[in-house]
Short mmCIF file of C-alpha atoms in Angstrom, two decimals:
data_model
loop_
_atom_site.label_atom_id
_atom_site.label_comp_id
_atom_site.label_asym_id
_atom_site.label_seq_id
_atom_site.Cartn_x
_atom_site.Cartn_y
_atom_site.Cartn_z
CA MET A 1 86.40 56.09 67.14
CA ASN A 2 85.88 52.25 66.54
CA GLN A 3 84.72 51.38 69.57
CA SER A 4 81.98 53.96 69.62
CA ARG A 5 80.76 53.15 66.17
CA ARG A 6 80.77 49.65 67.32
CA LEU A 7 78.64 50.63 70.17
CA ARG A 8 76.27 53.25 68.05
CA ARG A 9 75.90 50.16 65.66
CA LYS A 10 74.59 48.02 68.59
CA LEU A 11 72.10 50.56 70.34
CA GLY A 12 70.79 51.69 66.72
CA SER A 13 70.18 47.49 66.59
CA TRP A 14 68.53 47.24 70.23
CA ILE A 15 66.55 49.91 69.90
CA GLY A 16 64.99 48.81 66.51
CA PHE A 17 64.51 45.16 67.64
CA GLY A 18 62.95 46.14 70.71
CA GLY A 19 60.53 48.66 68.75
CA SER A 20 59.61 45.88 66.38
CA TRP A 21 59.00 43.57 69.40
CA LEU A 22 57.34 45.95 71.18
CA ALA A 23 54.57 47.16 68.21
CA THR A 24 54.10 42.85 67.74
CA ALA A 25 53.43 42.35 71.38
CA LEU A 26 50.24 44.75 71.16
CA VAL A 27 49.38 44.10 68.43
CA LEU A 28 48.98 40.33 69.31
CA PHE A 29 47.86 41.30 72.97
CA SER A 30 44.97 43.11 71.46
CA LEU A 31 43.89 40.38 69.29
CA VAL A 32 44.80 37.94 71.93
CA ASP A 33 42.29 40.24 74.33
CA MET A 34 39.53 40.32 71.92
CA VAL A 35 39.34 36.47 70.92
CA ALA A 36 39.56 35.82 74.50
CA THR A 37 36.67 38.03 75.70
CA ILE A 38 34.49 36.64 72.58
CA LEU A 39 35.14 33.17 73.69
CA TRP A 40 34.85 33.44 77.05
CA HIS A 41 31.54 35.10 77.42
CA GLY A 42 30.59 33.22 74.04
CA VAL A 43 31.31 30.25 75.36
CA LEU A 44 29.34 30.28 79.38
CA SER A 45 26.43 31.33 77.79
CA PHE A 46 26.37 29.44 74.57
CA ARG A 47 23.66 26.89 74.81
CA PRO A 48 23.61 24.20 71.86
CA ALA A 49 19.46 24.67 71.57
CA MET A 50 20.57 28.04 70.36
CA LEU A 51 21.70 26.19 67.08
CA TRP A 52 17.90 24.45 66.67
CA THR A 53 15.60 27.65 68.24
CA VAL A 54 14.47 31.10 66.61
CA THR A 55 15.25 34.54 68.01
CA SER A 56 12.37 35.23 70.49
CA GLY A 57 11.61 38.15 72.89
CA ASN A 58 14.88 39.49 74.52
CA GLY A 59 16.45 36.02 74.04
CA GLY A 60 16.10 32.64 72.70
CA GLY A 61 18.08 30.85 69.96
CA LEU A 62 20.68 32.13 66.60
CA GLU A 63 18.65 29.30 64.30
CA ASN A 64 16.77 31.91 62.09
CA ALA A 65 20.46 34.45 62.55
CA ILE A 66 22.92 31.37 61.24
CA LEU A 67 20.46 31.05 58.07
CA GLY A 68 20.13 34.09 57.38
CA THR A 69 23.95 35.10 57.29
CA LEU A 70 24.58 31.88 55.45
CA TYR A 71 22.19 32.09 52.91
CA LEU A 72 22.88 36.16 52.81
CA VAL A 73 26.41 35.67 51.77
CA PHE A 74 25.91 32.39 49.61
CA LEU A 75 23.48 34.28 47.25
CA ALA A 76 26.19 37.10 47.35
CA VAL A 77 29.06 34.92 46.75
CA VAL A 78 27.07 33.22 43.84
CA ILE A 79 26.89 36.39 42.02
CA SER A 80 30.30 37.92 43.15
CA ALA A 81 32.91 35.58 42.51
CA PRO A 82 31.93 34.95 38.92
CA LEU A 83 31.91 38.47 38.69
CA GLY A 84 34.94 39.34 40.68
CA ILE A 85 36.93 36.69 38.70
CA LEU A 86 35.92 37.11 35.06
CA GLY A 87 36.93 40.76 36.09
CA GLY A 88 40.28 40.11 37.39
CA ILE A 89 41.23 38.32 34.48
CA PHE A 90 39.84 41.04 31.93
CA VAL A 91 42.09 43.53 33.86
CA SER A 92 45.02 41.11 34.24
CA GLU A 93 44.79 39.78 30.79
CA PHE A 94 43.09 41.75 28.55
CA ALA A 95 42.75 45.26 29.68
CA GLY A 96 45.46 47.61 28.15
CA SER A 97 47.27 49.06 30.86
CA ARG A 98 45.54 52.63 30.93
CA LEU A 99 41.77 50.80 31.28
CA ALA A 100 43.26 48.62 33.60
CA SER A 101 44.40 51.58 35.65
CA VAL A 102 41.49 53.11 35.78
CA ILE A 103 39.44 49.90 37.00
CA ARG A 104 42.30 49.60 39.29
CA PHE A 105 41.24 52.81 40.69
CA CYS A 106 37.53 52.39 40.42
CA THR A 107 37.87 48.94 42.26
CA GLU A 108 40.25 50.91 45.34
CA GLY A 109 38.16 53.59 45.54
CA LEU A 110 34.79 51.47 46.03
CA SER A 111 36.46 49.23 48.46
CA GLY A 112 37.12 52.84 50.22
CA VAL A 113 33.89 54.08 50.40
CA PRO A 114 32.38 52.91 54.14
CA SER A 115 30.12 50.15 53.81
CA ILE A 116 27.24 51.97 55.55
CA VAL A 117 27.52 54.24 52.72
CA ILE A 118 26.78 51.03 50.37
CA GLY A 119 24.03 50.11 52.74
CA TYR A 120 22.33 53.37 53.04
CA PHE A 121 22.90 53.13 48.98
CA GLY A 122 21.42 49.88 48.87
CA TYR A 123 18.32 51.46 50.81
CA LEU A 124 17.61 53.83 48.44
CA PHE A 125 17.84 52.59 45.20
CA MET A 126 17.30 48.47 46.32
CA VAL A 127 14.44 48.88 48.50
CA ILE A 128 12.42 52.19 48.40
CA ARG A 129 13.05 53.17 44.80
CA TRP A 130 13.02 49.66 43.01
CA GLY A 131 10.22 48.62 46.18
CA TRP A 132 11.82 45.28 46.99
CA GLU A 133 11.53 46.46 51.17
CA PHE A 134 14.21 45.45 53.12
CA SER A 135 15.03 41.50 52.31
CA THR A 136 17.24 39.04 51.32
CA LEU A 137 18.23 40.41 47.80
CA ALA A 138 19.02 43.53 48.61
CA GLY A 139 20.70 42.68 51.17
CA SER A 140 23.13 40.06 48.88
CA LEU A 141 23.53 42.73 46.22
CA ALA A 142 25.02 45.06 49.33
CA LEU A 143 27.55 42.22 50.17
CA THR A 144 28.38 41.93 46.84
CA VAL A 145 29.10 45.23 46.44
CA ILE A 146 31.45 44.91 49.48
CA MET A 147 33.38 41.26 47.96
CA VAL A 148 33.28 41.94 44.80
CA PRO A 149 36.61 44.43 44.65
CA TYR A 150 38.13 42.11 46.97
CA ILE A 151 37.91 39.25 44.93
CA LEU A 152 39.13 40.93 41.58
CA ARG A 153 41.85 42.24 43.13
CA SER A 154 43.15 39.39 44.80
CA THR A 155 42.16 37.46 40.87
CA GLU A 156 44.52 40.23 39.24
CA ALA A 157 47.10 39.73 41.62
CA SER A 158 47.11 36.51 41.82
CA LEU A 159 47.44 36.05 38.41
CA GLN A 160 50.39 38.94 37.97
CA GLN A 161 52.45 36.34 40.21
CA VAL A 162 52.20 33.94 37.45
CA PRO A 163 55.83 34.88 35.47
CA HIS A 164 55.37 36.21 31.89
CA ALA A 165 57.56 33.48 31.13
CA LEU A 166 54.50 31.05 30.39
CA ARG A 167 52.41 33.10 29.24
CA GLU A 168 55.07 32.88 26.49
CA ALA A 169 55.36 29.49 26.48
CA ALA A 170 51.91 29.40 26.14
CA TRP A 171 51.44 31.96 23.27
CA GLY A 172 54.94 30.59 21.88
CA LEU A 173 52.98 26.78 21.20
CA GLY A 174 50.11 28.72 19.20
CA MET A 175 47.26 29.47 22.08
CA THR A 176 45.15 31.68 21.98
CA LYS A 177 45.34 34.25 24.78
CA SER A 178 41.62 32.98 26.30
CA GLN A 179 43.82 29.33 25.26
CA ALA A 180 46.18 30.57 27.51
CA ILE A 181 44.64 31.21 30.52
CA THR A 182 42.33 28.56 30.41
CA ARG A 183 44.97 25.72 30.09
CA VAL A 184 47.48 27.19 31.92
CA ILE A 185 48.00 30.54 33.71
CA TRP A 186 44.33 29.81 35.68
CA LYS A 187 45.42 26.45 37.16
CA SER A 188 48.95 28.29 38.84
CA GLY A 189 47.05 31.27 39.88
CA ALA A 190 44.01 29.45 41.13
CA SER A 191 44.49 29.07 44.96
CA GLY A 192 45.40 32.70 45.20
CA ILE A 193 42.02 33.05 43.62
CA ILE A 194 40.14 30.68 45.93
CA THR A 195 42.12 32.42 48.59
CA GLY A 196 40.53 35.94 47.44
CA VAL A 197 37.18 34.18 47.44
CA LEU A 198 37.44 32.87 50.94
CA LEU A 199 38.95 36.05 52.13
CA ALA A 200 35.80 37.94 51.01
CA VAL A 201 33.19 35.55 52.77
CA ALA A 202 34.58 35.57 55.72
CA ILE A 203 34.63 39.75 55.04
CA GLY A 204 30.65 39.16 53.89
CA LEU A 205 30.19 37.26 56.96
CA GLY A 206 31.51 39.48 59.55
CA GLU A 207 29.40 42.90 57.86
CA THR A 208 26.45 44.80 59.57
CA ALA A 209 26.18 48.37 58.56
CA PRO A 210 25.46 47.49 54.45
CA LEU A 211 22.82 45.04 56.50
CA LEU A 212 21.19 46.91 58.65
CA TYR A 213 19.52 49.24 55.80
CA THR A 214 18.88 45.92 53.38
CA ALA A 215 18.26 43.17 55.14
CA GLY A 216 16.23 43.72 57.71
CA TRP A 217 15.86 41.33 61.12
CA SER A 218 13.83 38.68 61.58
CA MET A 219 12.71 36.27 64.30
CA TYR A 220 11.80 33.61 61.61
CA ASN A 221 13.39 31.75 59.60
CA PRO A 222 14.73 32.69 56.41
CA SER A 223 11.84 31.73 53.34
CA LEU A 224 13.33 31.51 50.26
CA ALA A 225 11.19 34.50 49.02
CA LEU A 226 14.08 36.82 47.51
CA THR A 227 12.33 40.35 48.06
CA HIS A 228 9.72 41.92 50.03
CA HIS A 229 10.75 38.84 53.11
CA GLN A 230 13.40 40.38 56.09
CA ILE A 231 16.04 38.09 56.77
CA GLY A 232 17.72 37.49 60.02
CA TYR A 233 21.48 37.39 60.55
CA LEU A 234 24.02 37.02 63.26
CA THR A 235 26.02 40.17 63.67
CA TYR A 236 22.53 41.82 64.06
CA VAL A 237 22.51 40.15 66.84
CA VAL A 238 25.29 40.80 68.12
CA TRP A 239 24.44 44.66 67.34
CA THR A 240 21.19 45.07 68.47
CA TYR A 241 21.07 42.40 71.75
CA ILE A 242 24.56 43.32 73.49
CA ASP A 243 22.77 47.47 74.07
CA MET A 244 19.86 45.58 75.64
CA PRO A 245 19.67 45.78 79.21
CA TYR A 246 18.60 41.92 80.22
CA ASN A 247 21.48 39.20 80.90
CA GLU A 248 19.35 36.66 78.23
CA SER A 249 20.37 39.29 75.70
CA HIS A 250 23.88 39.75 76.42
CA ALA A 251 24.06 35.69 76.41
CA LEU A 252 22.92 35.61 72.71
CA ALA A 253 24.91 38.81 71.70
CA TYR A 254 28.12 36.70 72.88
CA SER A 255 27.07 33.82 71.74
CA ALA A 256 26.40 34.98 67.70
CA ALA A 257 29.89 37.01 68.10
CA CYS A 258 31.62 33.38 69.09
CA VAL A 259 29.48 31.22 66.44
CA LEU A 260 31.01 33.85 64.09
CA LEU A 261 34.45 34.15 65.07
CA VAL A 262 35.03 30.08 64.52
CA VAL A 263 33.42 30.09 61.62
CA ILE A 264 36.06 32.92 60.64
CA LEU A 265 38.63 31.02 62.27
CA PHE A 266 37.80 27.91 60.34
CA ILE A 267 37.94 29.68 57.15
CA HIS A 268 41.12 31.41 57.59
CA LEU A 269 42.41 28.18 58.45
CA VAL A 270 41.63 26.60 55.63
CA LEU A 271 43.55 29.71 53.74
CA ARG A 272 46.56 28.97 56.01
CA THR A 273 46.83 25.29 54.38
CA LEU A 274 45.41 26.13 50.87
CA VAL A 275 48.27 28.43 51.15
CA GLN A 276 50.88 26.38 52.63
CA ARG A 277 49.71 23.35 49.97
CA ARG A 278 50.73 25.57 47.42
CA TRP A 279 54.09 26.46 48.95
CA SER A 280 55.50 23.36 48.99
CA ARG A 281 54.13 22.26 45.67
CA THR A 282 55.50 25.14 44.33
CA HIS A 283 58.52 25.30 45.88
CA MET B 1 60.44 18.64 6.77
CA GLY B 2 61.94 21.84 7.61
CA GLN B 3 61.09 25.56 5.37
CA SER B 4 63.27 28.40 4.74
CA LEU B 5 62.59 32.29 5.69
CA HIS B 6 63.46 34.86 3.90
CA VAL B 7 63.97 37.77 5.90
CA ARG B 8 63.17 41.33 4.26
CA ASP B 9 64.19 44.66 5.76
CA LEU B 10 62.86 43.77 9.29
CA LYS B 11 62.71 46.76 12.08
CA ALA B 12 61.41 46.59 15.41
CA TRP B 13 60.92 48.81 18.08
CA TYR B 14 60.35 48.75 21.57
CA GLY B 15 58.15 51.81 22.49
CA ASN B 16 60.30 55.16 20.47
CA HIS B 17 63.63 52.89 21.04
CA GLN B 18 64.53 51.28 17.51
CA THR B 19 66.56 47.35 18.62
CA LEU B 20 66.20 46.30 14.82
CA ARG B 21 67.37 48.92 11.81
CA GLY B 22 66.40 46.43 8.54
CA ILE B 23 67.52 43.19 8.65
CA SER B 24 67.38 41.03 5.21
CA MET B 25 68.61 37.57 5.40
CA GLU B 26 68.00 34.15 4.28
CA ILE B 27 67.58 31.58 6.22
CA PRO B 28 67.98 27.59 4.70
CA GLU B 29 65.82 24.97 5.21
CA ASN B 30 67.26 21.99 7.33
CA ARG B 31 70.13 23.35 8.60
CA VAL B 32 71.29 25.61 11.91
CA THR B 33 71.53 29.33 11.42
CA ALA B 34 73.00 30.94 14.84
CA ILE B 35 72.92 34.40 15.75
CA ILE B 36 75.67 35.98 17.65
CA GLY B 37 76.38 39.23 18.74
CA PRO B 38 76.87 41.48 22.11
CA SER B 39 73.77 41.38 24.60
CA GLY B 40 71.63 44.21 23.37
CA CYS B 41 72.44 43.93 19.77
CA GLY B 42 68.77 42.89 18.89
CA LYS B 43 69.51 39.04 18.57
CA SER B 44 66.53 37.30 20.69
CA THR B 45 64.25 40.43 19.39
CA PHE B 46 65.07 38.99 16.02
CA ILE B 47 64.15 35.50 16.44
CA ARG B 48 60.62 36.89 18.03
CA CYS B 49 59.74 38.46 15.19
CA LEU B 50 60.37 35.48 13.25
CA ASN B 51 57.14 33.62 15.27
CA ARG B 52 55.34 37.32 15.93
CA LEU B 53 55.90 37.32 19.40
CA HIS B 54 57.72 39.92 19.35
CA GLU B 55 54.22 41.65 19.07
CA THR B 56 53.27 40.29 22.32
CA THR B 57 55.05 42.57 24.07
CA PRO B 58 53.71 45.62 25.34
CA GLN B 59 54.34 48.70 22.92
CA GLY B 60 56.43 46.06 20.41
CA ARG B 61 56.08 47.32 16.78
CA VAL B 62 57.70 45.49 13.70
CA GLU B 63 58.17 46.74 10.33
CA GLY B 64 59.22 44.81 7.25
CA LYS B 65 58.52 41.38 5.49
CA VAL B 66 59.09 37.65 7.19
CA GLN B 67 58.37 34.84 4.40
CA LEU B 68 57.91 31.26 5.79
CA GLY B 69 58.05 29.15 2.31
CA ASP B 70 55.83 30.92 0.15
CA ALA B 71 53.89 32.03 3.42
CA ASP B 72 53.74 35.82 4.44
CA VAL B 73 54.37 35.26 8.97
CA TYR B 74 52.61 38.68 8.83
CA GLU B 75 49.81 37.95 6.69
CA MET B 76 49.00 34.97 8.77
CA ASP B 77 46.85 34.55 11.64
CA ALA B 78 49.99 34.92 14.45
CA VAL B 79 48.32 31.46 16.21
CA ASP B 80 48.75 29.88 13.45
CA VAL B 81 52.23 31.45 13.23
CA ARG B 82 53.23 29.91 16.74
CA ARG B 83 52.09 26.22 15.51
CA VAL B 84 54.60 26.34 12.65
CA ILE B 85 57.26 28.00 13.89
CA GLY B 86 58.31 27.10 17.35
CA MET B 87 60.57 28.44 19.96
CA VAL B 88 62.44 27.05 23.07
CA PHE B 89 63.10 30.15 25.33
CA GLN B 90 66.61 31.03 27.24
CA LYS B 91 64.97 29.61 30.79
CA PRO B 92 63.28 26.37 31.18
CA ASN B 93 59.48 27.19 31.16
CA PRO B 94 57.16 24.04 31.29
CA PHE B 95 54.22 24.61 32.67
CA PRO B 96 54.00 23.96 36.60
CA THR B 97 50.54 22.75 36.85
CA LEU B 98 51.14 20.04 34.10
CA SER B 99 52.73 16.43 34.31
CA ILE B 100 55.43 15.52 32.01
CA TYR B 101 52.87 13.50 29.88
CA ASP B 102 50.90 17.18 29.33
CA ASN B 103 53.33 19.13 28.64
CA VAL B 104 53.76 17.51 25.60
CA ALA B 105 50.49 16.53 24.46
CA ILE B 106 48.86 19.96 25.68
CA GLY B 107 49.45 20.84 21.99
CA LEU B 108 48.52 18.06 20.33
CA LYS B 109 45.31 18.26 22.21
CA LEU B 110 44.61 22.24 21.29
CA GLY B 111 45.81 20.60 17.76
CA GLY B 112 42.25 18.48 17.46
CA MET B 113 44.33 15.24 18.31
CA ARG B 114 41.60 13.44 20.68
CA ASP B 115 42.89 9.38 19.64
CA LYS B 116 44.41 8.25 22.88
CA SER B 117 47.15 5.83 21.36
CA ALA B 118 48.07 8.37 18.56
CA GLN B 119 48.66 11.18 21.27
CA PHE B 120 50.96 8.87 23.32
CA GLU B 121 52.90 7.59 20.53
CA ARG B 122 53.29 11.13 19.30
CA VAL B 123 54.70 11.96 23.34
CA GLU B 124 56.76 9.32 23.33
CA GLN B 125 58.20 10.32 19.65
CA SER B 126 58.72 13.79 20.60
CA LEU B 127 60.58 12.55 24.32
CA ARG B 128 62.99 10.48 22.13
CA MET B 129 64.25 12.59 19.71
CA ALA B 130 64.33 15.60 22.68
CA ALA B 131 66.47 12.85 24.29
CA LEU B 132 64.56 12.73 27.39
CA TRP B 133 62.19 8.87 26.96
CA ASP B 134 64.99 7.18 28.87
CA GLU B 135 64.64 9.69 31.54
CA VAL B 136 61.26 10.42 32.37
CA LYS B 137 58.99 7.19 30.63
CA ASP B 138 58.34 5.88 34.02
CA ARG B 139 57.28 8.96 35.37
CA LEU B 140 55.64 10.50 32.83
CA HIS B 141 52.61 11.77 34.82
CA ARG B 142 54.73 13.03 37.59
CA PRO B 143 54.56 17.48 37.40
CA ALA B 144 57.38 18.57 35.17
CA VAL B 145 59.11 21.05 38.16
CA ALA B 146 60.34 17.77 40.08
CA LEU B 147 62.86 17.03 36.38
CA SER B 148 66.16 19.36 36.98
CA GLY B 149 67.18 22.15 35.03
CA GLY B 150 68.42 20.45 31.78
CA GLN B 151 65.80 17.80 31.77
CA GLN B 152 63.12 20.62 31.98
CA GLN B 153 64.57 22.63 28.92
CA ARG B 154 64.36 18.99 26.98
CA LEU B 155 61.16 19.31 27.78
CA CYS B 156 60.23 22.57 26.56
CA ILE B 157 62.17 20.89 23.07
CA ALA B 158 59.66 17.95 23.08
CA ARG B 159 56.69 20.63 23.48
CA ALA B 160 57.84 22.33 20.81
CA LEU B 161 58.88 19.18 18.53
CA ALA B 162 55.10 17.56 19.28
CA VAL B 163 53.21 19.60 17.14
CA GLN B 164 55.47 19.24 14.02
CA PRO B 165 56.60 22.73 13.20
CA ASN B 166 58.90 23.51 10.23
CA VAL B 167 61.38 25.97 12.24
CA LEU B 168 62.48 25.44 15.79
CA LEU B 169 63.69 29.01 16.80
CA MET B 170 65.73 28.45 20.56
CA ASP B 171 66.57 31.40 22.44
CA GLU B 172 70.10 30.94 24.40
CA PRO B 173 68.56 27.62 25.33
CA ALA B 174 71.84 26.28 26.57
CA SER B 175 72.72 29.53 28.71
CA ALA B 176 70.98 28.54 32.15
CA LEU B 177 72.38 25.00 31.97
CA ASP B 178 75.47 23.06 32.96
CA PRO B 179 78.22 21.74 30.36
CA ILE B 180 76.88 18.59 30.62
CA SER B 181 73.59 19.63 29.75
CA THR B 182 74.77 21.86 27.34
CA ALA B 183 76.47 19.71 25.40
CA ARG B 184 72.67 17.21 25.48
CA ILE B 185 70.77 20.26 24.45
CA GLU B 186 74.25 20.42 21.22
CA GLU B 187 74.06 17.05 20.42
CA LEU B 188 70.10 17.15 19.79
CA VAL B 189 70.17 20.26 17.83
CA LEU B 190 72.11 18.57 15.45
CA SER B 191 70.16 15.58 15.13
CA LEU B 192 67.17 17.49 14.58
CA LYS B 193 68.41 20.05 11.63
CA GLU B 194 67.33 16.79 9.58
CA ASN B 195 64.05 17.56 10.07
CA TYR B 196 63.79 20.87 10.81
CA THR B 197 65.15 24.51 10.40
CA ILE B 198 66.70 25.38 13.62
CA VAL B 199 67.46 28.98 14.13
CA ILE B 200 69.60 29.34 17.47
CA VAL B 201 70.37 32.66 18.64
CA THR B 202 73.64 32.55 21.44
CA HIS B 203 76.29 34.29 22.73
CA ASN B 204 78.46 31.72 22.97
CA MET B 205 80.64 31.61 20.07
CA GLN B 206 82.46 28.12 20.80
CA GLN B 207 79.05 26.97 20.73
CA ALA B 208 77.78 28.88 18.00
CA ALA B 209 81.12 27.09 15.90
CA ARG B 210 80.20 23.72 16.72
CA VAL B 211 76.15 23.62 16.06
CA ALA B 212 75.73 26.02 13.49
CA ASP B 213 75.88 25.46 9.58
CA LYS B 214 75.84 29.53 8.90
CA THR B 215 76.30 31.98 11.50
CA ALA B 216 75.28 35.58 11.62
CA PHE B 217 76.45 38.28 13.44
CA PHE B 218 74.32 41.34 15.20
CA LEU B 219 75.42 44.48 16.29
CA ASN B 220 73.14 47.34 17.34
CA GLY B 221 70.32 46.08 16.13
CA GLU B 222 72.12 45.43 12.14
CA LEU B 223 73.22 42.49 10.52
CA ILE B 224 76.85 43.17 10.24
CA GLU B 225 78.15 39.71 8.27
CA PHE B 226 76.60 36.50 7.47
CA GLY B 227 77.54 33.29 5.91
CA ASP B 228 79.15 30.18 6.53
CA THR B 229 80.44 29.24 9.86
CA THR B 230 84.30 28.03 9.08
CA SER B 231 84.69 30.95 7.04
CA LEU B 232 82.77 33.97 9.24
CA PHE B 233 84.91 32.84 11.89
CA THR B 234 87.42 32.17 10.02
CA ARG B 235 87.64 34.69 7.89
CA PRO B 236 85.32 37.35 8.42
CA GLN B 237 85.01 40.36 5.64
CA ASP B 238 84.55 42.62 8.76
CA ASN B 239 86.62 44.29 10.90
CA ARG B 240 83.83 44.67 13.90
CA THR B 241 83.29 41.04 13.72
CA GLU B 242 86.75 40.30 13.90
CA ASP B 243 86.42 42.28 16.75
CA TYR B 244 83.91 40.72 18.49
CA ILE B 245 85.37 36.57 17.63
CA THR B 246 88.74 37.87 19.01
CA GLY B 247 87.11 38.98 21.92
CA ARG B 248 88.29 42.88 21.49
CA PHE B 249 85.09 44.05 22.86
CA GLY B 250 81.34 42.08 23.58
#
C-alpha cells in the first residue's frame, strides 16, 4: 500500500519534471535556432562598408536604414516616455480604483491591437487626412502608440511594488502626495521604470508593420524634416529584401536582421544588469 | 513642547465596517499614554485618526473631533497636521534609497531649512535623542537599509523628531524588534516625554506598565477604561479590563 503510493508519487514527479524539461528545451531550441541562423547568415554576409553606404539597387549598404531606425525610435521615445511614465504615475498614485481600472483596460486593449491595424490607422489619419505623406513623424507616432502602453504598465507595476509602508512614512512626515512621489516613491521604482522604457525601445526597434504604412521607405539618409519626407529603417530591409531573387539582396536582409538582433540583445543585457544591480542593492 | 489632544466622539470606518465607535478621551501633554487591547480592537485605527492618516486608506472614513491644543485637527490642512503630529510605525520603514543622514534631513529640507550647518546640527540632535548618533556618526552617508532592524526603528524615530512635532504617535514600535532593541526603544520613550506628548499603541501589557503614565483599554472599537497606568493595572474598574489584564482573553 505504502509502497505503491510512494511509487505513484515518484512517477508523477518524474512525469512533471520531464515535461517541464521538454517544454524548456523546445523553447530554448527554437530561440537558439533562430538566433544562430540570423547570426550565421548575418556575419557571413555582413561587410563593414554597409555601415557607411546607403542602400542602392538590389543591395548596397544599411547606413540610411540604421540612421532612420535610430531617428524614428528616438522620436518615439521622446514622445512616449513622458506620456507613459506620467500616465503610469497617474494610474498608480492618483486615479481612483475605478478610473485606474478603466485606464488599465484601455491600455491593455491598445497593446492588444495588431500593430498593422495601428499602422493602417496612422496611414488613414496622418498620411492621408492630415497630409503628412509617408514621413518620420507619422512613423514615430505609430511607434509611440505601440510603446506607450508598455511604458505605462511597467511604470504602474513598478510603483505598485513600492511598499505601502513607504508611502505612509512619507505622508506621516508631512509630505504631500506629489512630494512623496518625487522624493521617495519615484526613486524606489526608478529602475523598474527604466526597464520598461528600454523594453519599449527594443520593441520599437523591431516593429515593421506600423512603419510600412506610415514611414514609407527611402534609400537616402534621413533628413531632419518631420513630414513629407519618407525615411528608411532596418526592418523594412529585412521584410522586403529577403523576398528578392538576388543573393546581394539576401545578404543585405540578413545583415540588417543581424544588426537589429545585436542591438536588441545588447539592450536586454543592459536590462539584466540593471535588474541585478537593483536586486543586489536592495537585498 | 508637547501639546495635549482632546478627542470627542471619534468614529471611524473601513467601508461599511465601523472600527471606532465614539471614542472620547483627553490625552495629556508631556506624558506617555498607552493604548492597549486585543488585536482588531481599533487601537491602531485610533492613532491613525489623530494624524489623519486613516483617511488615506481606501474607503477610510472618520467622524468626530480631534483637537491639538486649541486647533481642530480636522479643520487644518492634513499635511500640516502630520508635521506637528509625528508617527513611528510598527515595522521600521526608513526610505531605502536615501542615506542615514538624508532620512533624517528630508523632513527639514521639505520644511524649507536650507542652511546646511543648521540642518546638520538638527540631524545630529535628532539622532542623539533617538540614541543612535554614536552608532552611525561615522557612516551618515551609507544607505539606511544597511542598519539593523532596531537601528532602523531608532532612525525612524529620529526622522520623526527632526521636524520637531508636538506629539509623537507610536504604533507598536517595538513589536518587530528583539528584547534588547525593545528595551532601548522603551528607554527612549521615557526620555522623550519631557519634550513631547507620546501616544503608544502596544499589545504588550508589561510594556504599557513600564513606560506609560496613563493607559487606555480598547475593546471592539470602544474605550472601556482610561486612567493612570498603576490604578488601571492594579484596580481596574471594569470587569472586561480585569479579564484582559489578567489574561482571561486577548
